[in-house]
Short mmCIF file of C-alpha atoms in Angstrom, two decimals:
data_model
loop_
_atom_site.label_atom_id
_atom_site.label_comp_id
_atom_site.label_asym_id
_atom_site.label_seq_id
_atom_site.Cartn_x
_atom_site.Cartn_y
_atom_site.Cartn_z
CA UNK A 1391 13.63 -95.83 -43.54
CA UNK A 1392 16.01 -93.50 -46.02
CA UNK A 1393 12.88 -91.17 -46.86
CA UNK A 1394 11.81 -90.76 -43.12
CA UNK A 1395 15.82 -89.50 -42.22
CA UNK A 1396 15.51 -87.49 -45.05
CA UNK A 1397 12.65 -85.96 -43.71
CA UNK A 1398 13.56 -85.89 -40.36
CA UNK A 1399 16.98 -84.05 -41.52
CA UNK A 1400 14.90 -81.43 -43.56
CA UNK A 1401 12.85 -80.23 -40.47
CA UNK A 1402 15.98 -80.33 -38.40
CA UNK A 1403 17.17 -77.63 -41.11
CA UNK A 1404 14.10 -75.65 -41.05
CA UNK A 1405 13.94 -75.64 -37.22
CA UNK A 1406 17.72 -74.11 -37.10
CA UNK A 1407 16.86 -71.37 -39.92
CA UNK A 1408 13.66 -70.31 -38.05
CA UNK A 1409 15.83 -70.36 -34.50
CA UNK A 1410 18.18 -68.02 -36.26
CA UNK A 1411 15.79 -66.05 -37.71
CA UNK A 1412 14.13 -65.59 -34.53
CA UNK A 1413 17.38 -64.81 -32.85
CA UNK A 1414 18.30 -61.79 -35.50
CA UNK A 1415 14.97 -60.08 -35.04
CA UNK A 1416 15.09 -60.37 -31.60
CA UNK A 1417 18.61 -58.81 -31.46
CA UNK A 1418 17.50 -55.94 -34.11
CA UNK A 1419 14.71 -55.47 -31.72
CA UNK A 1420 16.72 -55.12 -28.74
CA UNK A 1421 19.14 -52.82 -30.93
CA UNK A 1422 16.79 -50.56 -32.28
CA UNK A 1423 15.65 -50.33 -28.46
CA UNK A 1424 19.06 -49.46 -27.50
CA UNK A 1425 19.45 -46.78 -30.29
CA UNK A 1426 16.35 -45.25 -29.18
CA UNK A 1427 17.56 -45.01 -25.52
CA UNK A 1428 20.67 -43.74 -26.66
CA UNK A 1429 19.42 -40.64 -28.34
CA UNK A 1430 18.04 -39.81 -25.02
CA UNK A 1431 20.70 -40.80 -22.69
CA UNK A 1432 24.27 -40.55 -22.79
CA UNK A 1433 26.67 -43.26 -21.85
CA UNK A 1434 26.70 -41.79 -17.95
CA UNK A 1435 22.62 -42.08 -18.18
CA UNK A 1436 22.57 -38.53 -18.41
CA UNK A 1437 19.57 -36.97 -20.78
CA UNK A 1438 20.91 -35.23 -24.07
CA UNK A 1439 20.97 -31.87 -24.66
CA UNK A 1440 17.72 -31.14 -26.32
CA UNK A 1441 15.76 -32.71 -23.59
CA UNK A 1442 17.93 -31.24 -20.74
CA UNK A 1443 16.90 -27.64 -22.03
CA UNK A 1444 13.10 -28.54 -22.15
CA UNK A 1445 13.80 -29.34 -18.71
CA UNK A 1446 15.68 -26.21 -18.13
CA UNK A 1447 12.96 -24.08 -19.38
CA UNK A 1448 10.28 -26.04 -17.79
CA UNK A 1449 11.85 -25.36 -14.43
CA UNK A 1450 12.38 -21.47 -15.30
CA UNK A 1451 9.37 -21.15 -16.51
CA UNK A 1452 7.86 -22.96 -13.02
CA UNK A 1453 10.04 -20.63 -11.02
CA UNK A 1454 9.30 -17.25 -12.86
CA UNK A 1455 5.62 -18.13 -12.59
CA UNK A 1456 6.01 -18.89 -8.76
CA UNK A 1457 7.92 -15.36 -7.95
CA UNK A 1458 5.60 -13.57 -9.90
CA UNK A 1459 2.63 -15.25 -7.86
CA UNK A 1460 4.71 -14.43 -4.21
CA UNK A 1461 4.73 -11.11 -5.78
CA UNK A 1462 1.22 -10.29 -6.19
CA UNK A 1463 0.64 -11.87 -2.57
CA UNK A 1464 3.17 -9.81 -1.06
CA UNK A 1465 1.45 -6.44 -2.88
CA UNK A 1466 -1.90 -7.44 -2.05
CA UNK A 1467 -1.01 -7.55 1.87
CA UNK A 1468 0.56 -4.04 1.55
CA UNK A 1469 -3.48 -2.89 0.80
CA UNK A 1470 -4.61 -5.02 3.24
CA UNK A 1471 -4.81 -2.15 6.28
CA UNK A 1472 -5.62 0.57 3.96
CA UNK A 1473 -8.67 -1.52 2.72
CA UNK A 1474 -9.61 -2.35 6.47
CA UNK A 1475 -9.57 1.07 7.38
CA UNK A 1476 -11.71 2.30 4.07
CA UNK A 1477 -14.41 -0.16 5.07
CA UNK A 1478 -14.42 0.79 8.65
CA UNK A 1479 -15.11 4.33 7.09
CA UNK A 1480 -17.65 3.27 4.74
CA UNK A 1481 -20.13 1.49 7.42
CA UNK A 1482 -19.44 4.58 9.56
CA UNK A 1483 -21.27 6.47 6.78
CA UNK A 1484 -23.56 3.83 6.19
CA UNK A 1485 -24.84 4.17 9.96
CA UNK A 1486 -24.97 7.91 9.43
CA UNK A 1487 -22.09 8.22 12.20
CA UNK A 1488 -20.21 11.37 11.73
CA UNK A 1489 -17.93 10.79 14.55
CA UNK A 1490 -17.03 7.55 13.47
CA UNK A 1491 -16.39 8.33 10.07
CA UNK A 1492 -14.02 11.31 11.33
CA UNK A 1493 -11.98 8.89 13.62
CA UNK A 1494 -11.66 6.33 10.42
CA UNK A 1495 -10.72 8.95 8.30
CA UNK A 1496 -7.87 9.57 10.60
CA UNK A 1497 -7.05 6.54 10.93
CA UNK A 1498 -6.73 6.00 7.27
CA UNK A 1499 -4.31 9.23 6.82
CA UNK A 1500 -2.12 7.24 9.02
CA UNK A 1501 -2.18 3.95 6.86
CA UNK A 1502 -1.76 5.85 3.76
CA UNK A 1503 1.34 7.79 5.21
CA UNK A 1504 2.76 4.22 5.96
CA UNK A 1505 1.99 2.59 2.78
CA UNK A 1506 5.39 1.36 1.25
CA UNK A 1507 5.40 1.03 -2.57
CA UNK A 1508 9.06 -0.05 -2.39
CA UNK A 1509 8.62 -3.53 -4.04
CA UNK A 1510 6.79 -2.15 -6.72
CA UNK A 1511 7.74 -1.32 -10.22
CA UNK A 1512 9.21 2.45 -11.19
CA UNK A 1513 5.92 3.10 -12.89
CA UNK A 1514 3.62 1.71 -10.36
CA UNK A 1515 5.12 3.46 -7.49
CA UNK A 1516 4.75 6.72 -9.50
CA UNK A 1517 0.92 6.03 -9.76
CA UNK A 1518 0.92 5.00 -6.22
CA UNK A 1519 2.25 8.30 -5.03
CA UNK A 1520 -0.18 10.46 -6.69
CA UNK A 1521 -3.13 8.08 -5.76
CA UNK A 1522 -1.84 8.25 -2.24
CA UNK A 1523 -1.39 12.10 -1.68
CA UNK A 1524 -4.95 12.16 -3.03
CA UNK A 1525 -6.37 9.98 -0.96
CA UNK A 1526 -4.68 11.35 2.21
CA UNK A 1527 -5.96 15.01 1.27
CA UNK A 1528 -9.75 13.38 1.31
CA UNK A 1529 -8.95 11.24 4.46
CA UNK A 1530 -7.96 14.41 5.72
CA UNK A 1531 -11.18 16.26 5.34
CA UNK A 1532 -13.04 13.55 6.41
CA UNK A 1533 -11.50 13.71 9.28
CA UNK A 1534 -12.38 17.14 9.87
CA UNK A 1535 -16.06 17.81 8.20
CA UNK A 1536 -19.38 17.84 8.81
CA UNK A 1537 -20.95 14.43 7.47
CA UNK A 1538 -22.72 15.93 4.16
CA UNK A 1539 -18.63 16.81 3.49
CA UNK A 1540 -17.71 13.56 4.42
CA UNK A 1541 -20.05 12.04 2.19
CA UNK A 1542 -18.30 14.39 -0.96
CA UNK A 1543 -14.86 13.35 0.03
CA UNK A 1544 -15.72 9.47 0.43
CA UNK A 1545 -16.77 9.77 -3.30
CA UNK A 1546 -13.25 10.83 -4.51
CA UNK A 1547 -11.63 8.63 -1.75
CA UNK A 1548 -13.45 5.84 -3.02
CA UNK A 1549 -12.12 6.07 -6.56
CA UNK A 1550 -8.61 6.35 -5.22
CA UNK A 1551 -8.93 3.31 -3.38
CA UNK A 1552 -10.57 1.69 -6.58
CA UNK A 1553 -7.49 2.87 -8.63
CA UNK A 1554 -4.84 1.74 -5.83
CA UNK A 1555 -6.68 -1.76 -5.87
CA UNK A 1556 -5.99 -2.33 -9.49
CA UNK A 1557 -2.81 -1.97 -9.05
CA UNK A 1558 -1.83 -3.85 -5.47
CA UNK A 1559 -4.61 -6.23 -5.82
CA UNK A 1560 -6.56 -7.51 -2.59
CA UNK A 1561 -6.61 -10.57 -0.54
CA UNK A 1562 -10.30 -10.50 0.30
CA UNK A 1563 -13.19 -10.45 -2.22
CA UNK A 1564 -14.57 -6.81 -2.84
CA UNK A 1565 -17.40 -5.79 -4.82
CA UNK A 1566 -17.55 -2.70 -6.65
CA UNK A 1567 -21.00 -0.92 -6.43
CA UNK A 1568 -22.79 2.07 -7.80
CA UNK A 1569 -25.13 4.87 -6.98
CA UNK A 1570 -26.45 6.72 -9.50
CA UNK A 1571 -28.54 9.28 -7.92
CA UNK A 1572 -25.83 10.72 -5.71
CA UNK A 1573 -23.99 14.02 -7.01
CA UNK A 1574 -26.70 15.38 -9.12
CA UNK A 1575 -27.59 11.74 -10.52
CA UNK A 1576 -23.95 11.66 -12.03
CA UNK A 1577 -23.55 8.81 -9.67
CA UNK A 1578 -20.72 7.47 -7.04
CA UNK A 1579 -18.76 4.67 -6.62
CA UNK A 1580 -17.98 2.40 -3.36
CA UNK A 1581 -16.46 -0.84 -2.19
CA UNK A 1582 -17.90 -2.98 0.13
CA UNK A 1583 -17.10 -6.74 1.86
CA UNK A 1584 -20.66 -7.82 1.07
CA UNK A 1585 -22.92 -8.11 -1.68
CA UNK A 1586 -25.65 -6.87 -0.07
CA UNK A 1587 -26.21 -3.01 -1.05
CA UNK A 1588 -25.69 -0.49 2.02
CA UNK A 1589 -25.37 2.74 0.72
CA UNK A 1590 -23.06 5.39 2.49
CA UNK A 1591 -23.77 8.30 0.26
CA UNK A 1592 -27.61 8.18 2.26
CA UNK A 1593 -27.33 6.02 4.96
CA UNK A 1594 -30.65 5.19 6.48
CA UNK A 1595 -32.50 7.69 3.86
CA UNK A 1596 -31.70 5.38 1.07
CA UNK A 1597 -30.06 2.65 2.37
CA UNK A 1598 -30.58 0.20 -0.75
CA UNK A 1599 -29.92 2.39 -3.17
CA UNK A 1600 -27.54 0.94 -5.99
CA UNK A 1601 -26.36 -2.04 -7.39
CA UNK A 1602 -23.05 -4.07 -7.58
CA UNK A 1603 -21.04 -3.03 -10.90
CA UNK A 1604 -18.64 -5.96 -10.17
CA UNK A 1605 -16.19 -8.11 -7.84
CA UNK A 1606 -12.84 -7.39 -7.43
CA UNK A 1607 -10.66 -10.64 -6.62
#
């Protein structure tokens, strides 16, 4: 009987010790978790300085990226009318339509004179000013010239438009095409809204002469 009591007492002591150890471990684990959270949150439940700074940098970066995208979109919109006028001119030359090309040239002169470059950087404004002055001169000649001379001026005008779009961007996909035979085999570029080659320099004589150099946008 005594031996049974001793055994029971030993088991009770062991159980108490085990319970105390478990509680101690649980408390330590709880304290560790509190300590971990305390490194990230202050007494008022706010993030610590490092975390706030990281989030601030992310927000600032997102805002800059968004502003840049908005700026690019606004710039592309500014070139939309010019591109539409240019494509009308190109289509007229493809159709060997001198009068249609002359009309499109006059419309393009108006659009070039109305182009607002104020939202671009000072360096871009200078480049655009030079491009627009040159493009206007050639559009004016197209308005008044016979079709062979219209095509000669369209060659230079196309280069101006390619340079302009490199700065402004474009809302629609364009194809930069190249005819290797025009201008005594020196070649000439033009822009198109479709992938199919329709040559504005030769029209019906050699409608499919040329190839796509690259896609824009």
